Amino acid sequence: MPGLILFGRRWAIASDDFVYPSFGEGLTRIAWEIVLLVILSAHQSGFECPHGHDLKSFYIGATVLNGIEIIIVIILLRISMQGTIKNPWPRRNIQRVLYTKIFMYVSEAVWLCISTYWAFGHDYTCSPSVYWTARAAVICSWIIGFFTFLAIAVAFDPMGSLKKQNLTSLEDGGREVYDVTISPSEVWEKRCRLLCCCVAHREDMGAAFAEIGKIVADFFKDLDLVPTDIAAGLILVQEKQVHSDGQLRVVVTSNDASEIQSTSSQLEPSLPQPKSWMTIFNMAHYMKYAMGSYGWPFYMYEHFFTGLCGLCFHCRCCSCLRKSNNVFKDNICQCNSAAIKKLSGLKQNDLVYVTFKNQFKQVPFYVALDREKNTVVVSIRGTLSLQDAVTDLSAKGADLDIPGVRDSYCHAAMLDCANYTKSQLESLNLLETAFSKLHDGAGLVITGHSLGAGVAAILAVLLRPQYPHLMCFSFSPPGGLMSTNASKFTQDFVCSVVVGKDLVPRLGMYTLVDLKVKILKALCETNKPKYRILASGCWRLVCCIGPSQETSGRHLQPTQSQSKYSEERSCLLQGKTIQDALRDAELQLEEVKKTQWPLHPAGQILHVLEVNDASLPCSGDPQYFAVWSEAQCFDKIVISNKMVFDHFPNTVSHALNQLAGRNYIPQRYDATTA
């Protein structure tokens, strides 16, 4: 922090990000230096042949250049370890070292080109081991150069050019400060289009990219943070959250975990009584249909080694020649439909309608017959494509027409997806056709996971006037879905399931800005070097240990020189100190509270948690319990190693199946900090 300026552009790397790359490069170059010296010594007498001196020159030149690079790498490593995240002053000369290093890269590339000609451009009469060893060394040098190029490409910011920026020559501590005058929203819109280049040309997605660019620009405004800064901030925030007061602590008081004692939770009488159909068994049952909507990619993920054999017996080869009346936009062998049948246990005649048409604001879904429960099931797929991701990020709000409910609004793009699905159901008479194939009194169930969960909940609102007894199971729904009043209205017919510290049900503009404030505050308070922070986070992840009480939240005391620096020279973020950026973020958070519509998951929410959660993905098979929670309980992002894994459909299914196997009855607790 802040982003490094080289060759008149900002790079996605900071001056303290060279510790581990330099350490790895140094070890590689030392090993390569030893190899070159050993080969040169072993073949000393073998170069006495026509053009043999060229091979010897290659080894000598490569050894000298590599030795110089080792010295530069050691210097770069030493400089990058100096100071702290907010104290870049000891690293002020790192640009000079980098310019020297880049000059050496160019020299090595030129020498490698010449050496390639020497190694492959002559017919040698000396021992084959001599010239083939040299050729192998040249090939290895090209491989090392390729990976070096990849490392530079990773650090390259395609939008980091300063040519369109107004450069104000402000000198503070020898570092130039650049005043960006181009629109940040335009920059982020271009970045989003570059990232989604496969679909960026579509006219219907132009407004979506503009909206996403504006949202991301508002979030990152006044910040000059590189990815490793954010990673370090997340590690520090996690350390604080693990040991903060008020976290949910659970102790198992019986063998089947049916009785849960909480040290910080209180019975919440304001929660409505769950409906009789909101049972663990029903949730586990209909989760199969939600998983089936993901098709063959998810089935292969679940059954990596045996998936192909499992699907082949249900596929319809050359289906393009044998058109199906109820399956559309599947692949040539209808692998997605085969996966639906494998994951949900359905038969071919149970599938009323299946479509995998996927465009912006048009998500795949299928209609099926659940003969066991005598219900018609509409399952909507979650995020699995760039179009789906753009739909997720188009977070503008829109009015949701619910008679008698004031301030009712929801996620605009998901509302469009729900309207599209509703129009398909009505225009093709899909529900009427499905009900005609079941016994009288059949029910309607709408389900989905992630994006599909959000669309399913909104679709349930749209269809409820025609089907007042419908049921909706919304698994891992997005947090920015419905307003408070709309969410409460759906409590009679929507059951949402959230597992652990799942990130998605907590995502929203308010929670993101709140996380931004926490990251900046953590970076302001710490005096640890970044490489130590990243090392501690990786150590906990790889070795499966949590933050210790003694070290978590404790920061190095600033030295006398660091204290002096804090008084005289502040880390600049586009002309602002990190403290100024923190104050601006706090003001932004207050502004979001006043101007942004608060959005929550829909309906009654079952929060499935781990007993004695260690927050580690390799802590063994977890034991779960469940509590009924309010939507407001998910008003902050909880940093955890499991916050992504807890969102996966297989994790949700495993947790529900485990609870169903224990005949678990959820308790009514307020899991405010889970």
XYZ file of C-alpha atoms in Angstrom:
674
model
C 0.000 0.000 0.000
C -0.243 2.186 -1.996
C -0.014 0.749 -5.532
C 3.464 0.794 -7.034
C 4.151 3.342 -9.781
C 6.474 2.105 -12.561
C 6.851 3.314 -16.148
C 4.172 5.932 -15.667
C 1.437 3.535 -14.593
C -0.001 2.045 -11.431
C 0.531 -1.686 -10.888
C -1.618 -4.103 -8.896
C 1.213 -4.677 -6.451
C 2.727 -2.690 -3.589
C 6.313 -2.176 -2.491
C 5.926 -4.722 0.332
C 4.640 -7.488 -1.963
C 8.078 -8.691 -3.100
C 9.009 -10.666 0.009
C 7.671 -14.077 -0.964
C 8.174 -13.711 -4.747
C 11.777 -12.635 -4.151
C 12.345 -15.479 -1.700
C 11.026 -18.023 -4.201
C 12.944 -16.491 -7.080
C 16.109 -16.371 -4.989
C 15.924 -20.078 -4.157
C 15.262 -20.929 -7.802
C 18.155 -18.813 -9.049
C 20.575 -20.193 -6.459
C 19.651 -23.738 -7.483
C 20.025 -22.790 -11.160
C 23.412 -21.176 -10.447
C 24.633 -24.385 -8.859
C 23.418 -26.414 -11.843
C 25.193 -24.111 -14.319
C 28.446 -24.215 -12.370
C 28.347 -28.012 -12.072
C 27.707 -28.425 -15.814
C 30.416 -25.910 -16.710
C 32.913 -27.692 -14.477
C 31.975 -31.194 -15.674
C 32.187 -30.298 -19.394
C 35.264 -28.120 -19.188
C 37.241 -30.429 -21.487
C 34.283 -31.155 -23.760
C 34.150 -27.699 -25.331
C 37.273 -28.392 -27.446
C 35.347 -28.849 -30.675
C 34.060 -26.636 -33.497
C 31.692 -24.006 -32.010
C 32.281 -25.493 -28.568
C 33.467 -22.121 -27.320
C 29.953 -20.784 -28.034
C 28.484 -23.267 -25.577
C 31.106 -22.337 -23.005
C 30.299 -18.656 -23.529
C 26.626 -19.419 -22.946
C 27.371 -21.039 -19.596
C 29.731 -18.276 -18.482
C 27.344 -15.503 -19.505
C 24.319 -17.206 -17.944
C 26.260 -17.791 -14.714
C 27.368 -14.147 -14.476
C 23.913 -12.715 -15.263
C 22.215 -15.126 -12.888
C 24.708 -14.254 -10.130
C 23.977 -10.541 -10.556
C 20.240 -11.306 -10.439
C 20.708 -13.197 -7.165
C 22.318 -10.130 -5.608
C 19.494 -7.884 -6.868
C 16.864 -10.311 -5.582
C 18.457 -10.332 -2.118
C 18.472 -6.525 -2.088
C 14.840 -6.433 -3.254
C 13.858 -8.940 -0.574
C 15.597 -6.924 2.117
C 13.999 -3.631 1.090
C 10.520 -5.142 0.727
C 10.689 -6.468 4.302
C 11.264 -2.988 5.697
C 8.534 -0.867 7.278
C 4.892 -1.852 7.667
C 1.714 -1.661 5.629
C 1.159 1.978 6.510
C 4.848 2.838 6.662
C 6.316 2.642 3.125
C 9.087 5.167 3.769
C 11.847 2.548 4.363
C 10.935 1.090 0.951
C 11.205 4.416 -0.903
C 14.114 3.226 -3.086
C 12.458 0.043 -4.299
C 11.613 1.545 -7.716
C 15.316 1.981 -8.474
C 15.964 -1.662 -7.659
C 13.045 -2.721 -9.845
C 14.271 -0.657 -12.793
C 17.674 -2.323 -12.404
C 16.043 -5.731 -12.196
C 13.983 -5.103 -15.338
C 17.151 -4.020 -17.158
C 18.719 -7.328 -16.123
C 15.635 -9.184 -17.385
C 16.117 -7.563 -20.782
C 19.805 -8.449 -20.734
C 19.007 -12.053 -19.869
C 16.411 -12.223 -22.655
C 18.919 -10.923 -25.222
C 21.593 -13.321 -24.018
C 19.087 -16.190 -24.097
C 18.187 -15.437 -27.723
C 21.859 -15.474 -28.683
C 22.424 -18.672 -26.704
C 19.473 -20.336 -28.415
C 21.107 -19.709 -31.780
C 24.418 -21.093 -30.491
C 22.777 -24.209 -29.009
C 20.517 -25.112 -31.934
C 22.097 -23.355 -34.899
C 25.221 -25.501 -35.329
C 26.056 -29.130 -35.969
C 28.409 -30.215 -33.205
C 31.002 -32.954 -33.479
C 31.774 -33.055 -29.774
C 30.188 -35.438 -27.295
C 26.354 -35.467 -27.517
C 26.113 -35.045 -23.766
C 27.838 -31.656 -24.086
C 25.590 -29.996 -26.615
C 22.384 -31.746 -25.532
C 23.001 -30.618 -21.968
C 23.447 -27.065 -23.262
C 20.231 -27.318 -25.268
C 18.365 -28.592 -22.216
C 19.762 -25.676 -20.196
C 18.536 -23.217 -22.846
C 15.068 -24.789 -22.797
C 14.963 -24.573 -18.995
C 15.984 -20.911 -19.218
C 13.062 -20.254 -21.579
C 10.696 -22.005 -19.162
C 11.957 -19.877 -16.262
C 11.572 -16.777 -18.419
C 8.003 -17.771 -19.292
C 7.002 -18.031 -15.638
C 8.705 -14.704 -14.964
C 6.601 -13.163 -17.714
C 3.460 -14.654 -16.134
C 4.375 -13.103 -12.779
C 4.739 -9.687 -14.416
C 1.418 -10.180 -16.227
C -0.343 -10.921 -12.935
C 0.941 -7.665 -11.449
C -0.014 -5.706 -14.582
C -3.109 -3.543 -14.230
C -4.659 -3.072 -17.709
C -6.387 0.088 -16.494
C -3.395 1.472 -14.606
C -2.184 3.891 -17.276
C -1.650 7.433 -16.022
C -1.627 9.059 -19.468
C -5.257 10.125 -19.101
C -4.684 11.328 -15.589
C -3.744 14.797 -14.496
C -0.376 14.466 -12.780
C 0.129 16.895 -9.917
C 3.773 17.040 -8.960
C 3.415 16.822 -5.243
C 6.519 15.554 -3.483
C 6.072 13.944 -0.097
C 8.795 11.694 1.058
C 10.052 11.344 -2.492
C 6.798 9.801 -3.711
C 4.718 11.398 -6.427
C 0.982 11.658 -5.869
C -1.364 11.323 -8.832
C -4.735 13.024 -8.973
C -7.064 10.869 -11.020
C -9.432 12.944 -13.172
C -11.069 10.232 -15.298
C -14.376 8.815 -14.099
C -13.813 5.867 -11.728
C -17.116 4.324 -12.814
C -15.909 4.299 -16.437
C -12.664 2.631 -15.385
C -14.483 -0.106 -13.480
C -17.007 -0.542 -16.278
C -14.113 -1.185 -18.669
C -12.582 -3.617 -16.191
C -15.860 -5.523 -15.902
C -16.199 -5.635 -19.677
C -12.618 -6.882 -19.962
C -13.272 -9.578 -17.354
C -16.511 -10.635 -19.062
C -15.256 -10.113 -22.610
C -17.201 -13.132 -23.887
C -20.564 -11.467 -23.199
C -19.591 -7.786 -23.053
C -20.630 -7.159 -26.673
C -24.296 -7.906 -25.972
C -26.477 -4.817 -26.171
C -28.817 -5.926 -23.378
C -25.890 -6.031 -20.923
C -24.570 -2.513 -21.531
C -26.693 -0.923 -18.812
C -25.784 -3.737 -16.417
C -22.052 -3.144 -16.846
C -22.560 0.588 -16.308
C -24.503 -0.090 -13.111
C -21.894 -2.547 -11.856
C -19.115 -0.075 -12.650
C -20.858 2.613 -10.626
C -21.417 0.300 -7.647
C -17.827 -0.935 -7.583
C -16.445 2.589 -8.126
C -18.480 3.891 -5.188
C -17.150 1.090 -3.042
C -13.478 1.564 -3.955
C -13.474 5.355 -4.225
C -10.567 7.125 -2.523
C -8.769 3.805 -2.024
C -5.384 2.866 -3.424
C -5.278 -0.680 -2.109
C -3.749 -3.640 -3.900
C -5.205 -7.169 -3.561
C -2.699 -8.202 -0.893
C -3.670 -5.177 1.222
C -7.284 -6.359 1.175
C -6.197 -9.928 1.967
C -4.145 -8.717 4.934
C -7.068 -6.602 6.122
C -9.418 -9.585 5.934
C -7.007 -11.676 8.005
C -6.836 -8.956 10.659
C -10.634 -8.560 10.680
C -11.042 -12.313 11.083
C -8.720 -12.303 14.086
C -10.856 -9.638 15.730
C -14.127 -11.389 14.943
C -12.964 -14.728 16.325
C -12.259 -13.208 19.731
C -14.857 -10.445 19.814
C -17.500 -10.346 22.514
C -20.943 -11.651 21.790
C -20.014 -14.455 19.403
C -22.250 -17.513 19.518
C -20.627 -20.197 21.644
C -22.311 -23.568 21.701
C -21.832 -26.576 23.939
C -23.371 -29.978 23.214
C -25.256 -31.170 26.308
C -26.557 -34.404 24.827
C -25.225 -37.029 22.484
C -27.609 -36.165 19.654
C -27.026 -32.409 19.994
C -30.751 -31.870 20.426
C -30.189 -29.662 23.441
C -28.048 -26.618 22.797
C -26.762 -24.315 25.475
C -25.760 -20.845 24.266
C -23.688 -18.420 26.311
C -24.741 -15.340 24.379
C -28.106 -16.111 22.751
C -31.519 -15.381 24.139
C -34.874 -16.841 23.244
C -36.429 -14.641 20.617
C -40.225 -14.540 21.149
C -40.757 -12.164 18.215
C -39.966 -14.893 15.683
C -43.148 -16.354 14.156
C -43.976 -19.989 14.628
C -42.595 -22.006 11.675
C -45.215 -23.587 9.438
C -45.845 -27.286 9.772
C -44.229 -28.008 6.405
C -41.001 -26.177 7.343
C -39.286 -29.330 8.528
C -35.742 -30.556 8.167
C -36.998 -33.567 6.216
C -38.737 -31.395 3.622
C -35.713 -29.120 3.330
C -33.374 -32.053 2.732
C -35.855 -33.570 0.275
C -36.277 -30.480 -1.902
C -32.600 -29.572 -1.735
C -32.099 -32.457 -4.183
C -34.152 -30.601 -6.767
C -32.187 -27.392 -6.216
C -28.917 -29.274 -6.770
C -30.288 -30.941 -9.883
C -30.792 -27.578 -11.584
C -26.993 -27.140 -11.843
C -26.811 -30.010 -14.344
C -23.771 -32.050 -15.277
C -21.036 -29.598 -14.062
C -22.181 -29.972 -10.463
C -22.708 -33.730 -10.802
C -19.156 -34.145 -12.106
C -17.896 -31.963 -9.246
C -19.705 -34.202 -6.757
C -18.595 -37.446 -8.450
C -15.263 -36.513 -9.966
C -14.063 -40.032 -10.753
C -17.341 -41.891 -11.279
C -19.519 -39.103 -12.658
C -19.010 -39.946 -16.312
C -20.107 -43.542 -15.793
C -23.071 -42.431 -13.719
C -24.355 -40.028 -16.370
C -23.785 -42.102 -19.483
C -26.712 -44.452 -18.765
C -29.133 -41.516 -18.494
C -27.892 -39.480 -21.466
C -29.640 -39.433 -24.830
C -26.901 -39.568 -27.474
C -27.575 -37.728 -30.733
C -30.588 -36.056 -29.117
C -30.415 -33.443 -31.879
C -31.766 -36.141 -34.220
C -34.395 -37.271 -31.706
C -35.955 -34.054 -30.529
C -37.376 -34.037 -27.021
C -40.705 -32.357 -26.446
C -39.873 -31.146 -22.959
C -36.077 -30.502 -22.884
C -34.668 -27.354 -24.479
C -31.190 -25.849 -24.871
C -29.459 -28.893 -23.424
C -26.290 -30.262 -25.035
C -26.208 -32.908 -27.732
C -26.388 -35.798 -25.249
C -28.702 -34.050 -22.781
C -26.134 -34.429 -20.012
C -27.775 -31.698 -17.921
C -31.122 -33.498 -17.936
C -29.333 -36.721 -17.035
C -27.754 -34.980 -14.055
C -31.164 -33.740 -12.910
C -32.441 -37.313 -12.845
C -29.347 -38.596 -11.035
C -29.297 -35.881 -8.376
C -33.036 -35.705 -7.704
C -33.995 -39.347 -8.278
C -36.572 -38.412 -10.911
C -37.523 -40.476 -13.938
C -37.811 -39.200 -17.499
C -41.606 -38.993 -17.377
C -41.378 -36.934 -14.176
C -39.744 -34.052 -16.064
C -42.527 -31.830 -17.389
C -40.322 -29.086 -18.789
C -36.578 -28.437 -18.741
C -34.821 -25.426 -20.219
C -31.175 -24.465 -19.987
C -31.567 -21.235 -21.927
C -29.251 -18.819 -20.160
C -29.127 -15.125 -20.936
C -28.917 -11.961 -18.912
C -31.988 -11.952 -16.613
C -33.078 -15.337 -17.997
C -32.017 -18.242 -15.790
C -32.468 -21.971 -16.516
C -35.217 -23.822 -14.653
C -37.225 -27.020 -14.802
C -40.677 -28.238 -13.765
C -40.930 -31.738 -12.304
C -43.418 -34.062 -10.638
C -42.681 -35.194 -7.101
C -44.974 -38.205 -6.892
C -43.760 -39.082 -3.385
C -44.953 -35.758 -1.943
C -47.687 -35.201 -4.567
C -46.241 -31.792 -5.478
C -45.224 -29.913 -8.589
C -41.660 -28.649 -8.214
C -40.232 -25.609 -9.989
C -36.458 -25.557 -9.530
C -34.400 -22.532 -10.611
C -30.677 -22.717 -11.223
C -28.144 -20.640 -9.324
C -25.094 -18.789 -10.615
C -23.139 -20.843 -13.151
C -22.247 -18.434 -15.974
C -21.029 -14.901 -16.627
C -24.589 -13.842 -17.414
C -25.676 -15.110 -14.004
C -22.809 -13.270 -12.310
C -23.786 -10.012 -14.015
C -27.374 -10.596 -12.848
C -26.123 -11.027 -9.268
C -24.116 -7.807 -9.410
C -26.905 -5.700 -10.919
C -27.980 -4.773 -7.423
C -30.305 -1.870 -8.158
C -33.610 -2.013 -6.262
C -37.076 -2.168 -7.803
C -40.622 -1.984 -6.453
C -42.232 -5.332 -5.658
C -45.987 -5.053 -5.956
C -47.486 -6.658 -2.846
C -51.014 -5.414 -2.034
C -51.229 -3.974 1.453
C -47.464 -3.964 2.061
C -45.693 -0.618 2.154
C -42.017 -0.089 1.265
C -41.922 -3.358 -0.644
C -38.960 -3.641 -2.998
C -36.409 -6.211 -4.103
C -33.360 -6.918 -6.252
C -34.275 -5.552 -9.704
C -32.417 -8.084 -11.865
C -33.777 -11.045 -9.884
C -37.266 -9.594 -10.215
C -36.795 -9.574 -13.993
C -35.652 -13.221 -13.819
C -38.755 -14.110 -11.792
C -41.021 -12.313 -14.264
C -39.372 -14.200 -17.136
C -39.889 -17.549 -15.387
C -43.499 -16.657 -14.572
C -44.184 -15.717 -18.187
C -42.776 -19.056 -19.361
C -44.890 -20.981 -16.869
C -48.036 -19.164 -17.956
C -47.487 -19.017 -21.708
C -46.711 -22.747 -21.932
C -49.336 -23.791 -19.335
C -46.639 -25.731 -17.532
C -48.197 -25.763 -14.076
C -51.624 -26.778 -15.343
C -50.049 -29.603 -17.321
C -48.081 -30.767 -14.304
C -51.066 -30.689 -11.930
C -53.089 -32.746 -14.382
C -50.596 -35.606 -13.996
C -50.846 -35.753 -10.190
C -53.578 -36.663 -7.737
C -56.108 -34.134 -6.541
C -54.871 -31.721 -3.904
C -51.342 -31.588 -5.271
C -49.207 -28.732 -3.981
C -46.726 -26.354 -5.603
C -43.130 -26.084 -4.418
C -40.640 -23.516 -5.740
C -36.997 -23.997 -4.894
C -33.519 -22.879 -5.832
C -30.020 -22.265 -4.538
C -28.057 -18.978 -4.457
C -29.271 -16.830 -7.367
C -31.980 -19.447 -7.948
C -33.047 -19.077 -4.314
C -33.528 -15.333 -4.720
C -35.480 -15.754 -7.957
C -37.559 -18.545 -6.380
C -38.569 -16.357 -3.425
C -39.632 -13.492 -5.681
C -41.429 -15.903 -8.024
C -43.308 -17.263 -5.007
C -44.538 -13.736 -4.260
C -45.693 -13.315 -7.866
C -47.494 -16.679 -8.004
C -49.077 -16.657 -4.554
C -52.304 -14.891 -5.646
C -52.993 -17.845 -7.998
C -51.565 -20.507 -5.676
C -52.174 -19.378 -2.070
C -50.880 -22.654 -0.593
C -47.559 -22.766 -2.450
C -44.334 -23.468 -0.579
C -40.892 -22.060 -1.328
C -37.568 -23.471 -0.154
C -34.815 -20.907 -0.653
C -31.354 -22.370 -0.063
C -28.412 -19.993 0.595
C -30.354 -16.975 -0.707
C -28.596 -13.686 -1.533
C -28.615 -11.122 1.253
C -29.561 -8.148 -0.909
C -32.920 -9.619 -1.905
C -35.968 -7.990 -0.273
C -36.915 -5.087 1.928
C -37.766 -5.731 5.570
C -41.536 -5.529 5.048
C -41.429 -7.765 1.979
C -39.306 -10.308 3.816
C -41.753 -10.415 6.720
C -44.669 -10.815 4.282
C -43.064 -13.977 2.873
C -42.682 -15.668 6.257
C -45.873 -17.674 5.717
C -44.724 -19.346 2.498
C -40.924 -18.983 2.133
C -38.415 -21.027 4.124
C -34.780 -19.991 3.686
C -31.792 -22.082 4.755
C -28.376 -20.597 5.517
C -25.387 -22.713 6.537
C -22.698 -21.412 8.875
C -20.838 -18.279 7.863
C -22.026 -18.332 4.241
C -20.963 -15.077 2.587
C -23.791 -14.703 0.044
C -26.746 -14.247 2.470
C -24.760 -11.458 4.124
C -23.810 -9.567 0.973
C -25.251 -6.108 0.486
C -24.053 -2.571 -0.026
C -24.271 -1.809 3.687
C -22.404 -4.952 4.763
C -19.736 -4.388 2.110
C -19.095 -0.802 3.181
C -19.106 -1.952 6.812
C -16.441 -4.523 5.894
C -14.493 -1.799 4.082
C -14.487 0.287 7.271
C -13.326 -2.691 9.324
C -10.505 -3.463 6.875
C -9.241 0.126 6.878
C -9.512 0.306 10.659
C -7.555 -2.934 11.033
C -4.856 -1.683 8.643
C -4.652 1.591 10.579
C -4.254 -0.152 13.919
C -1.688 -2.777 12.977
C 2.064 -2.322 13.018
C 2.826 -5.746 11.576
C 4.598 -6.067 8.225
C 2.289 -7.398 5.551
C 4.352 -10.520 4.915
C 3.910 -11.560 8.549
C 0.154 -11.025 8.407
C -0.177 -13.054 5.203
C 2.066 -15.772 6.624
C -0.096 -16.121 9.739
C -3.253 -16.378 7.620
C -1.758 -19.012 5.320
C -0.379 -20.925 8.284
C -3.830 -21.147 9.867
C -5.402 -22.225 6.581
C -2.831 -24.870 5.636
C -2.161 -26.251 9.108
C -5.809 -26.127 10.190
C -5.317 -24.102 13.358
C -7.293 -21.108 14.540
C -6.003 -17.764 15.790
C -4.610 -18.193 19.275
C -5.866 -16.055 22.102
C -2.349 -14.841 22.778
C -1.502 -13.653 19.286
C -4.849 -12.833 17.745
C -5.635 -9.162 17.768
C -2.228 -8.328 19.229
C -0.052 -6.124 17.064
C 3.592 -5.227 17.216
C 4.302 -2.122 19.188
C 5.646 0.616 16.947
C 9.334 1.260 17.234
C 10.673 4.721 17.892
C 11.409 5.277 14.212
C 7.954 4.041 13.241
C 6.303 6.356 15.764
C 8.256 9.274 14.376
C 7.206 8.294 10.883
C 3.553 8.154 11.955
C 3.813 11.738 13.153
C 5.741 13.160 10.203
C 4.931 11.033 7.159
C 1.599 9.305 6.555
C 0.999 6.655 3.949
C -0.614 8.363 0.973
C -3.622 6.888 -0.832
C -4.150 9.065 -3.908
C -3.221 12.168 -1.916
C -4.954 11.078 1.305
C -3.697 9.375 4.413
C -5.128 6.027 5.355
C -6.773 7.744 8.311
C -8.523 10.119 5.891
C -9.656 7.148 3.814
C -11.061 5.544 6.967
C -12.986 8.691 7.872
C -14.380 8.890 4.333
C -15.426 5.239 4.527
C -17.221 5.860 7.824
C -19.060 8.783 6.241
C -19.901 6.577 3.273
C -21.323 3.973 5.659
C -23.574 6.594 7.253
C -24.649 7.743 3.799
C -25.503 4.173 2.782
C -27.681 3.847 5.881
C -29.676 6.893 4.794
C -29.871 6.413 1.021
C -29.652 2.673 0.280
C -32.656 0.419 0.620
C -31.904 -2.240 3.253
C -32.385 -5.683 1.702
C -32.565 -9.052 3.464
C -33.111 -12.748 2.690
C -36.752 -13.769 2.364
C -39.133 -15.558 4.701
C -38.328 -17.537 7.815
C -34.640 -18.373 7.982
C -33.211 -21.580 9.362
C -29.586 -21.017 10.299
C -27.604 -24.252 10.319
C -24.429 -24.002 12.394
C -21.573 -26.212 13.460
C -21.264 -27.348 17.032
C -18.011 -25.959 18.460
C -17.139 -24.484 15.075
C -13.381 -24.223 14.526
C -13.865 -22.203 11.312
C -11.542 -24.507 9.433
C -12.278 -26.489 6.264
C -10.175 -29.465 7.351
C -11.479 -29.879 10.897
C -13.173 -33.187 10.087
C -16.799 -34.020 9.491
C -18.697 -31.261 11.329
C -21.673 -31.833 13.590
C -24.548 -29.449 12.953
C -27.422 -27.917 14.842
C -29.991 -25.393 13.618
C -31.810 -22.325 14.930
C -34.553 -20.100 13.534
C -33.160 -16.596 13.005
C -34.361 -13.202 11.866
C -33.214 -11.579 8.639
C -31.481 -8.828 10.627
C -29.153 -11.443 12.108
C -27.226 -11.452 8.812
C -26.345 -7.756 8.784
C -22.564 -8.215 8.810
C -20.031 -10.252 6.870
C -18.245 -12.843 8.987
C -14.717 -13.531 7.748
C -14.000 -17.229 7.861
C -12.144 -19.907 5.957
C -15.557 -21.505 5.427
C -17.526 -18.502 4.229
C -17.272 -19.743 0.620
C -17.448 -23.490 1.295
C -20.601 -23.030 3.386
C -22.341 -21.692 0.275
C -21.733 -24.775 -1.873
C -24.885 -26.840 -2.579
C -23.245 -30.067 -1.426
C -22.420 -28.473 1.936
C -26.040 -27.410 2.408
C -27.301 -30.844 1.397
C -24.850 -32.638 3.694
C -25.847 -30.486 6.681
C -29.577 -31.001 6.111
C -29.205 -34.731 5.577
C -27.226 -35.036 8.790
C -29.891 -33.158 10.744
C -32.656 -35.204 9.133
C -30.815 -38.410 10.054
C -30.849 -37.314 13.710
C -34.541 -36.310 13.603
C -33.403 -32.876 14.640
C -35.977 -30.244 15.633
C -34.644 -26.677 15.235
C -34.642 -24.370 18.228
C -35.818 -20.764 18.211
C -32.705 -18.783 19.080
C -31.377 -15.490 17.794
C -28.043 -16.338 16.157
C -26.918 -12.751 15.906
C -23.252 -13.450 15.597
C -23.101 -16.752 13.863
